[in-house]
Coordinates of C-alpha atoms and ligand atoms in Angstrom, one line a residue:
X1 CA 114.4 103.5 112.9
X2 CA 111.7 101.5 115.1
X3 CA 109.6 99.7 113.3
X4 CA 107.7 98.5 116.0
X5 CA 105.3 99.5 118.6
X6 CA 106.5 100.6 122.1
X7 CA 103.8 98.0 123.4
X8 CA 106.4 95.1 121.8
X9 CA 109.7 97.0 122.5
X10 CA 109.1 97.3 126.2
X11 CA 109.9 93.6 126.8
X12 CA 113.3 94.3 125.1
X13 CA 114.2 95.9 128.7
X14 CA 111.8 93.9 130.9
X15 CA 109.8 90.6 130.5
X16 CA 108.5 90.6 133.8
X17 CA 105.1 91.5 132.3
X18 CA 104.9 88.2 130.5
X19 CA 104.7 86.5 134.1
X20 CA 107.0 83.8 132.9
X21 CA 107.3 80.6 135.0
X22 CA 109.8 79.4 137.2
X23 CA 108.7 75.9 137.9
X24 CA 108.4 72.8 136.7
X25 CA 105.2 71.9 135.4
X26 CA 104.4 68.8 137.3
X27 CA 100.9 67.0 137.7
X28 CA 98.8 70.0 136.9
X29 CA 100.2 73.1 137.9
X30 CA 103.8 75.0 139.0
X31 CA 105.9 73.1 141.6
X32 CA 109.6 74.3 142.7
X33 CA 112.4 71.9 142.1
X34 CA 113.3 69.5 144.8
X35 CA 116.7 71.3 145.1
X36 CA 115.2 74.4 145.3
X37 CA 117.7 75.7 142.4
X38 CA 117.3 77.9 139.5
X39 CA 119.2 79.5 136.2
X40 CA 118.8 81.8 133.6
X41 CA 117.9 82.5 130.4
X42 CA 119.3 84.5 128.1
X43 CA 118.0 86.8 125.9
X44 CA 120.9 86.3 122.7
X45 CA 119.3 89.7 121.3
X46 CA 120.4 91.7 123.6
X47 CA 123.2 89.2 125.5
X48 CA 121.7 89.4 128.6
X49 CA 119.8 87.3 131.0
X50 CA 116.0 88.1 131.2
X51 CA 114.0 85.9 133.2
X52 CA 114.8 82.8 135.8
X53 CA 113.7 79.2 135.8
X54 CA 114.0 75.8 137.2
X55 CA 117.3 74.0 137.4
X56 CA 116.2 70.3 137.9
X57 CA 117.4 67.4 138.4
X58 CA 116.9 63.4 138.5
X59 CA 114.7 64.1 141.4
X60 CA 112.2 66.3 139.8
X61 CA 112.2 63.9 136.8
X62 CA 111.7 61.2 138.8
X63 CA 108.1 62.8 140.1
X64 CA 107.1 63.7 136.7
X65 CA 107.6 60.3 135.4
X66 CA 105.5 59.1 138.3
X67 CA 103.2 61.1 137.6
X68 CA 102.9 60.5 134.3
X69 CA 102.8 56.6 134.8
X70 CA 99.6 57.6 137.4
X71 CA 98.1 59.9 134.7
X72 CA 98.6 56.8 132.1
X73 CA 97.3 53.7 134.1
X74 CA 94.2 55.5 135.7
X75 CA 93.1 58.2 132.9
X76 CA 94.7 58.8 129.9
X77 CA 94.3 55.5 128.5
X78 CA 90.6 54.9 129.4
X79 CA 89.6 58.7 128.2
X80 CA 87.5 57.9 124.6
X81 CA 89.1 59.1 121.9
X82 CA 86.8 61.5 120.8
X83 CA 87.5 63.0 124.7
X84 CA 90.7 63.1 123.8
X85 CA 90.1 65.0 120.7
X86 CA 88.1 67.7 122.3
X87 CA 90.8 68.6 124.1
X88 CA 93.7 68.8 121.7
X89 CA 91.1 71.3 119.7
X90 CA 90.3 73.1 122.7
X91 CA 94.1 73.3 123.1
X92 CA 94.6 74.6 119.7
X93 CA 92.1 77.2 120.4
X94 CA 94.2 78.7 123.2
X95 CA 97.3 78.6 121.7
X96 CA 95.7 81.1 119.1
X97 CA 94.1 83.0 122.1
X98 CA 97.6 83.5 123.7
X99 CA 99.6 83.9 120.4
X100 CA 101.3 87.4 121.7
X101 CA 102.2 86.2 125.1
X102 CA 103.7 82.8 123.3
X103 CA 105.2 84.6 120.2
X104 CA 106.9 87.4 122.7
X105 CA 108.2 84.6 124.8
X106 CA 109.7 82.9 121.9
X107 CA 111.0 85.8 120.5
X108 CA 112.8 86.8 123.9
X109 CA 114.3 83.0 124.5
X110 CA 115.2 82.5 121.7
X111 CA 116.3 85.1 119.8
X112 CA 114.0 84.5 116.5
X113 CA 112.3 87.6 114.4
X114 CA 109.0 88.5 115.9
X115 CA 106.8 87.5 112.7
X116 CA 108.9 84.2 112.7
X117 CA 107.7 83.2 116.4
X118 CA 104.0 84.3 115.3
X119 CA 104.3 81.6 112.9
X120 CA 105.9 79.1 114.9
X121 CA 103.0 79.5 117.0
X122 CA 100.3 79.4 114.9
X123 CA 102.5 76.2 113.6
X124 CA 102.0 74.6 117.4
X125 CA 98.0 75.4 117.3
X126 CA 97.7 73.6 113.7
X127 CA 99.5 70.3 115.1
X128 CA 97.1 70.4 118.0
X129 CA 94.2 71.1 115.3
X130 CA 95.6 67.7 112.7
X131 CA 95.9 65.6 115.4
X132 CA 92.4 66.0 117.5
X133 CA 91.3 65.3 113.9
X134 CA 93.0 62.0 114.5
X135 CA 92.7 60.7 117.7
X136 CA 89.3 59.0 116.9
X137 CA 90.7 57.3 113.4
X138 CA 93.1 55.3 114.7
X139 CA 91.7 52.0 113.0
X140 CA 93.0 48.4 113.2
X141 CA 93.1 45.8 110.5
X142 CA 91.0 42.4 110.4
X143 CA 93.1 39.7 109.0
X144 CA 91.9 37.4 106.1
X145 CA 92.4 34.1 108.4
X146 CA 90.4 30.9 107.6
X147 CA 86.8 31.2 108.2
X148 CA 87.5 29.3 111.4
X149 CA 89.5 31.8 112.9
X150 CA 88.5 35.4 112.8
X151 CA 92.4 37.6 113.5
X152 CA 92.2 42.0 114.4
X153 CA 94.7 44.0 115.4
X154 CA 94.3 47.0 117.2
X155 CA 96.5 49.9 118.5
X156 CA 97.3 50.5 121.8
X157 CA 99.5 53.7 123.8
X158 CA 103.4 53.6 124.1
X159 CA 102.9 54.3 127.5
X160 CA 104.9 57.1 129.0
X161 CA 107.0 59.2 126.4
X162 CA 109.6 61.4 126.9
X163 CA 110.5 64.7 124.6
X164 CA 114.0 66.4 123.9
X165 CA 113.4 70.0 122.7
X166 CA 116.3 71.9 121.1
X167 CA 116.3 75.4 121.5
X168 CA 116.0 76.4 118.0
X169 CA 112.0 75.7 117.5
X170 CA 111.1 75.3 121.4
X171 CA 107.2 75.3 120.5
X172 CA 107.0 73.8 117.1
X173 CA 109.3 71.1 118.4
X174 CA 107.3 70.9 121.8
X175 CA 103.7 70.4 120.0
X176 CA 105.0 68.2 117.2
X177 CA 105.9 65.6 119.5
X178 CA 103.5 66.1 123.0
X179 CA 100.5 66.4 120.1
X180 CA 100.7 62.7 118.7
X181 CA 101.6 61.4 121.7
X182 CA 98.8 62.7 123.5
X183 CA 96.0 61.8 120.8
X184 CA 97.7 58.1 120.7
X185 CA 96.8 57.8 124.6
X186 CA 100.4 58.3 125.7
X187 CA 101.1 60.6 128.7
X188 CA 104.5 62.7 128.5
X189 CA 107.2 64.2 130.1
X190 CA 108.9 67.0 128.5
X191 CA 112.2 68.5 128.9
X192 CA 113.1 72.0 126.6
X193 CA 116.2 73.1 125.9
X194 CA 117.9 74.9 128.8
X195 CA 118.6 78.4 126.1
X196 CA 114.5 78.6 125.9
X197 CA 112.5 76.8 128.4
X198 CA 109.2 78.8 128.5
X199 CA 106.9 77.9 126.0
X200 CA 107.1 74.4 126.7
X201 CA 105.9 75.3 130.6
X202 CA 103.2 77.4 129.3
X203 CA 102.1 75.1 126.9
X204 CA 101.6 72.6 129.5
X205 CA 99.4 75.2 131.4
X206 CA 97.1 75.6 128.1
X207 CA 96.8 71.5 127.6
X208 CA 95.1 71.8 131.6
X209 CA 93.2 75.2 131.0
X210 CA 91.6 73.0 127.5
X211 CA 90.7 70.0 130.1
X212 CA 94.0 68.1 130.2
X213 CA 94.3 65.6 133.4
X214 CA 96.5 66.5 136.0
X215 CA 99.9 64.5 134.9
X216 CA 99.5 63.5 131.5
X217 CA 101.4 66.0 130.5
X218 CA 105.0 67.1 132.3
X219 CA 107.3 69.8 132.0
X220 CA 111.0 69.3 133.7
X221 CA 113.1 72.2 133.0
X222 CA 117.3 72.4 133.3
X223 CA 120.2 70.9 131.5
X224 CA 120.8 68.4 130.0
X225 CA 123.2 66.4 131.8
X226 CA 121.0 67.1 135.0
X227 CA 117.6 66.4 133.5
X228 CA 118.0 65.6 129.8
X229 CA 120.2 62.1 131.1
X230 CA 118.3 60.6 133.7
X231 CA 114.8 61.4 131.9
X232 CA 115.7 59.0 128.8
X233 CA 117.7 56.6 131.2
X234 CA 114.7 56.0 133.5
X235 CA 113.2 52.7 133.3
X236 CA 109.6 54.5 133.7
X237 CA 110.1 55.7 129.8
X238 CA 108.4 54.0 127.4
X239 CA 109.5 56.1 124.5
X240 CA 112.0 59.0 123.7
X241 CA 111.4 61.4 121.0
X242 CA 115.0 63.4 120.7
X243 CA 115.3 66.6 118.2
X244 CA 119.2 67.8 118.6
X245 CA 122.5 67.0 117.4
X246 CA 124.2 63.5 116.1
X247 CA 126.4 63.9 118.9
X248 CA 124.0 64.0 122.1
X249 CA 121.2 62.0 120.0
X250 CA 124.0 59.1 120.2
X251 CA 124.0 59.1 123.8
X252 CA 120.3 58.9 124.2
X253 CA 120.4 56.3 121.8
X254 CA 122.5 54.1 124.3
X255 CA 121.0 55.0 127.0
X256 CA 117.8 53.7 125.5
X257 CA 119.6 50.7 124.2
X258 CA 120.0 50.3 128.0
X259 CA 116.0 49.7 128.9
X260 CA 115.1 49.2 125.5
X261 CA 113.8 52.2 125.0
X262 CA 111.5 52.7 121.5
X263 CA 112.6 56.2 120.1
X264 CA 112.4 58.3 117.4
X265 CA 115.9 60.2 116.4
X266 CA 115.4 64.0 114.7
X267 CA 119.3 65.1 114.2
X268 CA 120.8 67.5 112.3
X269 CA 121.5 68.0 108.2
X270 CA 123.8 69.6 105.5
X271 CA 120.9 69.9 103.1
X272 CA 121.1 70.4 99.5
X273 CA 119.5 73.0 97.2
X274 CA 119.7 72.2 94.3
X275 CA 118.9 74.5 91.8
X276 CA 119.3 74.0 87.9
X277 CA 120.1 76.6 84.7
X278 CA 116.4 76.2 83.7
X279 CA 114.7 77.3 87.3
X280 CA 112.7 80.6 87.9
X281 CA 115.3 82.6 88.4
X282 CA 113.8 85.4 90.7
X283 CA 111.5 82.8 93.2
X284 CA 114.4 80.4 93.4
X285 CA 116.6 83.1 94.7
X286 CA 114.2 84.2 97.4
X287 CA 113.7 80.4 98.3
X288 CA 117.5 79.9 98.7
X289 CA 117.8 83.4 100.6
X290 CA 114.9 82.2 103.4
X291 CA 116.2 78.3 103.1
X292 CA 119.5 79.3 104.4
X293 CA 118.9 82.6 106.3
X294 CA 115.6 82.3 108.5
X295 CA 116.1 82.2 111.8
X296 CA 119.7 82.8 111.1
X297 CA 120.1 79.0 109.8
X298 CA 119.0 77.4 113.2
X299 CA 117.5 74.9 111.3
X300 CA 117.8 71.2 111.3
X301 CA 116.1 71.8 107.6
X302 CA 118.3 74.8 107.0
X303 CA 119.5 74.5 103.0
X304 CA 122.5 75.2 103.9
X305 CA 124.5 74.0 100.7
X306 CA 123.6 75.7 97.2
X307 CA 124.5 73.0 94.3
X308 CA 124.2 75.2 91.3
X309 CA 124.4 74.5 87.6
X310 CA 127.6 76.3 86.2
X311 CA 125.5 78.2 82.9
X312 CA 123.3 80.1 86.1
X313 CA 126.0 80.1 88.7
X314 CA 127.9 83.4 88.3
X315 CA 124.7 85.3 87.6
X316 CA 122.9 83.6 90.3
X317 CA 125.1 83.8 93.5
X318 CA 126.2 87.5 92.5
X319 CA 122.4 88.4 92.8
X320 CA 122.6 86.2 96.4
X321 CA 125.0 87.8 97.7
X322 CA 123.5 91.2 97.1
X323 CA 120.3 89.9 98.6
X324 CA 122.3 88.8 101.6
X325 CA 124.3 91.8 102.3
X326 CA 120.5 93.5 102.4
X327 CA 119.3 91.4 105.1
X328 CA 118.9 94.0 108.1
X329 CA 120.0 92.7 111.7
X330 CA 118.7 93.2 114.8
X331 CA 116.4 92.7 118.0
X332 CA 113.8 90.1 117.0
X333 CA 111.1 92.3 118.8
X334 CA 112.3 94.8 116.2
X335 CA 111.1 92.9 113.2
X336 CA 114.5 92.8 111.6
X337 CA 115.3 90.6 108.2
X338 CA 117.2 88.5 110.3
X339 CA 117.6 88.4 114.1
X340 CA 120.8 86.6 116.4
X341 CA 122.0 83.2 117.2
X342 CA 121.2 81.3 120.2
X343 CA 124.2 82.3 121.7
X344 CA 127.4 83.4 122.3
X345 CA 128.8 79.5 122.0
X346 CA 126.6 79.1 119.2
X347 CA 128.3 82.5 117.2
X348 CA 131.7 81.4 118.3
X349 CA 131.1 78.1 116.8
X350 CA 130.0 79.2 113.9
X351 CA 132.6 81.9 113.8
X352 CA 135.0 79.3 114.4
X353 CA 133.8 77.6 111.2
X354 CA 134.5 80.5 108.9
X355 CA 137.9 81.5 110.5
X356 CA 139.3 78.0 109.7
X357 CA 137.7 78.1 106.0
X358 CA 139.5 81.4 105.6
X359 CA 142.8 80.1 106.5
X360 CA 142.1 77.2 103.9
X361 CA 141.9 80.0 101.5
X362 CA 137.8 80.1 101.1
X363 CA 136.6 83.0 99.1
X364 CA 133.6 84.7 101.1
X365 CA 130.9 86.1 98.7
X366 CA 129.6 87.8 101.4
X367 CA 129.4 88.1 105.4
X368 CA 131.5 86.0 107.2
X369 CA 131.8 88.0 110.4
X370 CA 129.7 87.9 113.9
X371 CA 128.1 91.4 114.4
X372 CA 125.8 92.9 116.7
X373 CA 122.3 95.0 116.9
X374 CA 122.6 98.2 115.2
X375 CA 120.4 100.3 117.7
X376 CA 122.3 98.9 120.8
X377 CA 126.1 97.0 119.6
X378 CA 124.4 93.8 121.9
X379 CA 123.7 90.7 121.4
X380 CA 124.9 87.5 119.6
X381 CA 124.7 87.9 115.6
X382 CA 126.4 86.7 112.4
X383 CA 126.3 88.2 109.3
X384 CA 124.6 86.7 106.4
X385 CA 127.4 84.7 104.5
X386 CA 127.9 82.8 101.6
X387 CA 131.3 80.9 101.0
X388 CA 132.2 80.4 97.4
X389 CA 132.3 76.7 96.2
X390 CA 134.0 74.7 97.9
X391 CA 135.0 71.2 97.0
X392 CA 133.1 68.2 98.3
X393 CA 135.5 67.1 101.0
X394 CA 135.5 70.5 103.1
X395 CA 134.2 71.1 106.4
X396 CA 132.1 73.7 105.5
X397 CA 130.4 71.0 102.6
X398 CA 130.7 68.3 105.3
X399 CA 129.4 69.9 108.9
X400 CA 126.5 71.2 110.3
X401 CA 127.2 75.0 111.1
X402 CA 124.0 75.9 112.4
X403 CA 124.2 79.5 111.2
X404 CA 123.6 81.7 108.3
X405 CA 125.9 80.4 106.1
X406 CA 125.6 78.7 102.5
X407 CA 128.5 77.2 100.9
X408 CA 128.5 77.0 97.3
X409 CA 128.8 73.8 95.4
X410 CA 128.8 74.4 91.3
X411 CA 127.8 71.4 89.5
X412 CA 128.8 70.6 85.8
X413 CA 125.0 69.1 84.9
X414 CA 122.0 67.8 86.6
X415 CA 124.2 64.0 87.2
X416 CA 126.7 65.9 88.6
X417 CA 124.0 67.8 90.7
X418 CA 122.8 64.8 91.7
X419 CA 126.3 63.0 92.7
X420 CA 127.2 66.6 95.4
X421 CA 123.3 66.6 96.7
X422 CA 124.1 63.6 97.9
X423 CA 127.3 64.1 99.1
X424 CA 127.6 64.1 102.7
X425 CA 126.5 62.0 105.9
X426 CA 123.2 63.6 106.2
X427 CA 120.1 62.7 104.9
X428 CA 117.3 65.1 106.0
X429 CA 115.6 67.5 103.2
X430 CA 116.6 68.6 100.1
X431 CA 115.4 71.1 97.9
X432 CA 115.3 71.4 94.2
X433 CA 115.0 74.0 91.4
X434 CA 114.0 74.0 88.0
X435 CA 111.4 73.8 85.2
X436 CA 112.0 70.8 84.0
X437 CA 108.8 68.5 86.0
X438 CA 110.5 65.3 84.8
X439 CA 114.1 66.5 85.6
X440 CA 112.4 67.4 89.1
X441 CA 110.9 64.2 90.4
X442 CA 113.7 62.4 88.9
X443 CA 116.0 64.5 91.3
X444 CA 113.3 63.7 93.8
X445 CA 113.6 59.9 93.1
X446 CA 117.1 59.8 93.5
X447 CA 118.6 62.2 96.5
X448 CA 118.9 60.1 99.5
X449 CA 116.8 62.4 102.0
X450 CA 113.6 62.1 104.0
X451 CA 112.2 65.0 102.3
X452 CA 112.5 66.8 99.4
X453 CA 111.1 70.2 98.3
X454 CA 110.1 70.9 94.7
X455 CA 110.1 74.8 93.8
X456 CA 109.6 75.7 97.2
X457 CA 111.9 75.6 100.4
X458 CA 109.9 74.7 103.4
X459 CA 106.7 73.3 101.2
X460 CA 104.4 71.4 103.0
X461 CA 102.6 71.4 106.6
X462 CA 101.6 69.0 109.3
X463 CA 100.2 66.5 107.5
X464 CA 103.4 65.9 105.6
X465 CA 105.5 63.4 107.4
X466 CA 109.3 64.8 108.4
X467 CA 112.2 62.9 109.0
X468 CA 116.3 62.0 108.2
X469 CA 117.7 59.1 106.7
X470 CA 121.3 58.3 107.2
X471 CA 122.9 60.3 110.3
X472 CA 120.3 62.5 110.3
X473 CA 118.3 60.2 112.2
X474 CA 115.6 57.5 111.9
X475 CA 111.5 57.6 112.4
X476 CA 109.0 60.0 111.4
X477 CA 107.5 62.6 112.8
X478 CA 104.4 65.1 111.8
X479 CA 101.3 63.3 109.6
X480 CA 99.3 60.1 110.1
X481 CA 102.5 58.4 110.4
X482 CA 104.4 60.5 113.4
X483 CA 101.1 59.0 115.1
X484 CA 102.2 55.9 115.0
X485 CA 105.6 56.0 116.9
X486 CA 103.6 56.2 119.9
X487 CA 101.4 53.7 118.9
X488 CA 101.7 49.9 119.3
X489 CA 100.0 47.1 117.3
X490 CA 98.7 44.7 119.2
X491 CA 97.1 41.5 117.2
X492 CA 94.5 39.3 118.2
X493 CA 93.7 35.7 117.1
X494 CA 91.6 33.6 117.9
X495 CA 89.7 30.0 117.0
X496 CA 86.1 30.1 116.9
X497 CA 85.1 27.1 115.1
Ligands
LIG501 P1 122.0 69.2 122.0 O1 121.7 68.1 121.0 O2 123.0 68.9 123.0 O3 120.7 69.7 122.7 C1 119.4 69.3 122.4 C2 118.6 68.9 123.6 O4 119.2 67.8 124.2 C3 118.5 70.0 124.7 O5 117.3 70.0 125.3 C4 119.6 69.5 125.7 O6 119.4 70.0 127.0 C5 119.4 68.0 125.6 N1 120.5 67.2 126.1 C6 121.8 67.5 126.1 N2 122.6 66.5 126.6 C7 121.7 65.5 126.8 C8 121.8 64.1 127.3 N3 123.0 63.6 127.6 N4 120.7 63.4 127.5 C9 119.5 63.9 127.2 N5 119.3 65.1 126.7 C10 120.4 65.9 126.5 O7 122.4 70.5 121.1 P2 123.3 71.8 121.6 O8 124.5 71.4 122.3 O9 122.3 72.7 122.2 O10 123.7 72.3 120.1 C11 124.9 71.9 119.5 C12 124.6 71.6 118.0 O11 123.6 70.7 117.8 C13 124.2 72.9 117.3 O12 125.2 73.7 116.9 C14 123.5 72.2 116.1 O13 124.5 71.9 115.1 C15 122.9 70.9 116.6 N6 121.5 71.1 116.9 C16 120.6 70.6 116.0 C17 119.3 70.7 116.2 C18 118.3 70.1 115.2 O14 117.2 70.6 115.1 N7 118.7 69.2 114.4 C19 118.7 71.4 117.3 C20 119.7 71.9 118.3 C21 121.0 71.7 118.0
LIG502 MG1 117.1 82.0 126.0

């Protein structure tokens, strides 16, 4: 049954009403790629291409940089702060104005549940909101020197910054780095994912509608070997913020190491929930359920391991796995409990995942197959799954799937607990579960993770800062301190007598 109006559902056959772009967004407005070539995107509900866009290259990227250094040296750096501001607020205002067209967009390119890619936008307009708070606060220090000296230090632009998107949160990702950057003084250049390039294009149209300048902000669209690469190896980038996977973050880290790039490094997790005999039973369940299961696990936060306390465990994950095998799939636009995966490599991958746990004898509590959308057998799903526990040393405990699957850990005690949370190479959130408030922040104290989550999955906002420790990168991102990677300190001295 529809559960949606026909005014939504008619994008599901043709997006042509959202007049999408299919240029680059380079200083100010739309401009075809040098080359003069385009792709596709896909929509993975449905499995089909739905809209085209620009295929770039190191020629394209080479005129947004330039443009961008223009923007830098002649306007964004001498526009006051408070200027600055108004226009990030202005921004955020139009973001909310346009949250249908955006949300629809989203929801299209990449695949996530309508309501989800309502909040993710709403998400993009807050960012834009914090940080025009910010852009006039940005205080130095005075240093207590002897009284013949007086010392200040003060902070100054990066310069020109670049931005990775993945294709898993192509506006949150988009704002939480272009918003900072912007409210520091920095101009940028911005490449999305090739799986979901809009919303970063027409979030670079909003920034000019609000009052941006022409070139302070830049849009390159295409792949990542063609555009990705020679953006973070130009000498022209002053900074690279990178949201993906170990694997190509490592490559953009030596290509920075090249030019001596600054940059800040968002990669994947394997995060723990941990959840102890004494928690809430009914809240945590429907915490673990979203943790691992919203937006089919394409999350870098995903809690994609459950460590549980053997005297709940039994009770616990039967009543999962029920809750699971509930979870409705289908068309995002159709507002189902859970909606596909980016794509057909993506499924395979992940299907590839639970066919070699199978053969290692993995008992599946539920799930643990790739499906399709009930109302049209399209599209590139995966069931809900949770794998049974697994020792520490397995693939599934070990990797990043990057799906909707949760692999069981049971834990003997709390120590024990502690000793699998921490587990694996990752070190990006962690969430914990109990009633216990000492046992909690001593968990909190302890697990090695940027992050971590007390009786709520996901708590927090903007002003909390979010980012990995071990492989899971290095930097921060969101609050006053994802401000101040695009910042420099500069320090003054001087003798006055
Ligand atoms: P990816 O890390 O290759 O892609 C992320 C972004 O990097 C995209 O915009 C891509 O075009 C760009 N890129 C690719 N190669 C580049 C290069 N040499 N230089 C500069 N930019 C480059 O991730 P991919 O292949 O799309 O997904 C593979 C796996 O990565 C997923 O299965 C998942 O495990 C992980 N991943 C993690 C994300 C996170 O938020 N932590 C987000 C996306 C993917
Ligand atoms: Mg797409």
């Amino acid at each position: 049954m529809l559960t949606q109006p026909d005014s939504l559902l008619k994008y599901i056959e043709d997006a042509s009403g959202l007049r999408l772009p299919d240029g680059h967004f380079i200083d100010g407005g739309f401009r075809a790629p040098r080359a003069g070539r385009s792709m596709q995107s896909e929509d993975p509900g449905r499995g089909e291409a739905f809209a085209d866009f620009a295929r770039g290259d190191a020629d394209d990227v080479a005129d947004a940089v330039a443009s961008s250094r223009r923007a830098f040296n002649a306007v964004w750096r001498r526009t006051p702060p408070a200027e600055r501001g108004r226009i990030l607020a202005r921004t955020a205002d139009l973001i909310r104005r346009n949250t249908e067209r955006l949300a629809i967009a989203e929801c299209l390119d990449s695949g996530k549940p309508i309501a989800e890619a309502r909040g993710d936008v709403s998400g993009a307009a807050r960012t834009f909101e914090y940080y025009a708070g910010a852009c006039d606060k940005l205080e130095g220090h005075v240093f207590p020197l002897p009284s013949e000296y007086v010392g200040y230090s003060q902070f100054e632009p990066v310069g020109v910054t670049a931005h990775i998107i993945p294709w898993n949160f192509p506006i949150s990702t988009a704002a939480r780095g272009m918003a900072p950057a912007l409210a520091a003084g920095c101009t940028v250049v911005a490449k999305p994912a090739e799986q979901t390039p809009f919303t970063a294009l027409l979030l670079a149209e909003l920034l000019v509608e609000a009052g941006l300048p022409a070139g302070v902000c830049n849009v390159v669209t295409g792949t990542g070997i063609e555009v990705g690469a020679p953006l973070v190896a130009h000498t022209g980038i002053d900074h690279v913020t990178f949201t993906g996977s170990v694997a190509t973050g490592t490559s953009v880290m030596h290509a920075c190491a090249e030019n001596v790039t600054r940059s800040v490094m968002e990669l994947g997790g394997k995060s723990p929930v941990v959840v102890l005999n004494d928690c809430d039973f009914d809240s945590t369940l429907s915490n673990v359920a979203g943790a691992i299961f919203e937006h089919a696990g394409q999350i870098c936060s995903a809690g994609s391991r459950l460590v549980i306390e053997a005297g709940i465990h039994d009770r616990f994950v039967e009543a999962l796995g029920k809750k699971a095998s509930s979870i409705s799939l289908g068309h995002g636009l159709r507002s189902p409990g859970m909606g596909p995966v980016n794509s057909a490599l993506q499924r395979d991958k992940i299907i590839g995942f639970l066919d070699r746990a199978r053969e290692r004898g993995a008992e599946f509590v539920c799930g643990g197959h790739a499906s399709t959308d009930p109302e049209t057998g399209k599209g590139y799903f995966v069931e809900p799954t949770i794998v049974a526990d697994r020792p520490a040393d397995d693939e599934l405990v070990q990797e990043e799937i990057f799906g909707p699957v949760l692999t069981v850990q049971k834990a003997d005690d709390a120590e024990h607990a502690l000793h699998l949370a921490n587990c694996t190479r990752f070190g990006l959130v962690a969430g914990v579960f109990t009633g216990n408030f000492s046992r909690a922040h001593q968990l909190a104290r302890d697990i090695d993770a940027g992050q971590v989550y007390i009786n709520e999955y996901f708590a927090g906002g903007v002003e909390v800062p979010f980012g990995g420790n071990k492989q899971s990168g290095f930097g921060r991102e969101k609050g006053l301190e994802g401000l101040k990677s695009y910042c420099k300190v500069k320090s003054i001295a001087a003798r006055i007598g």
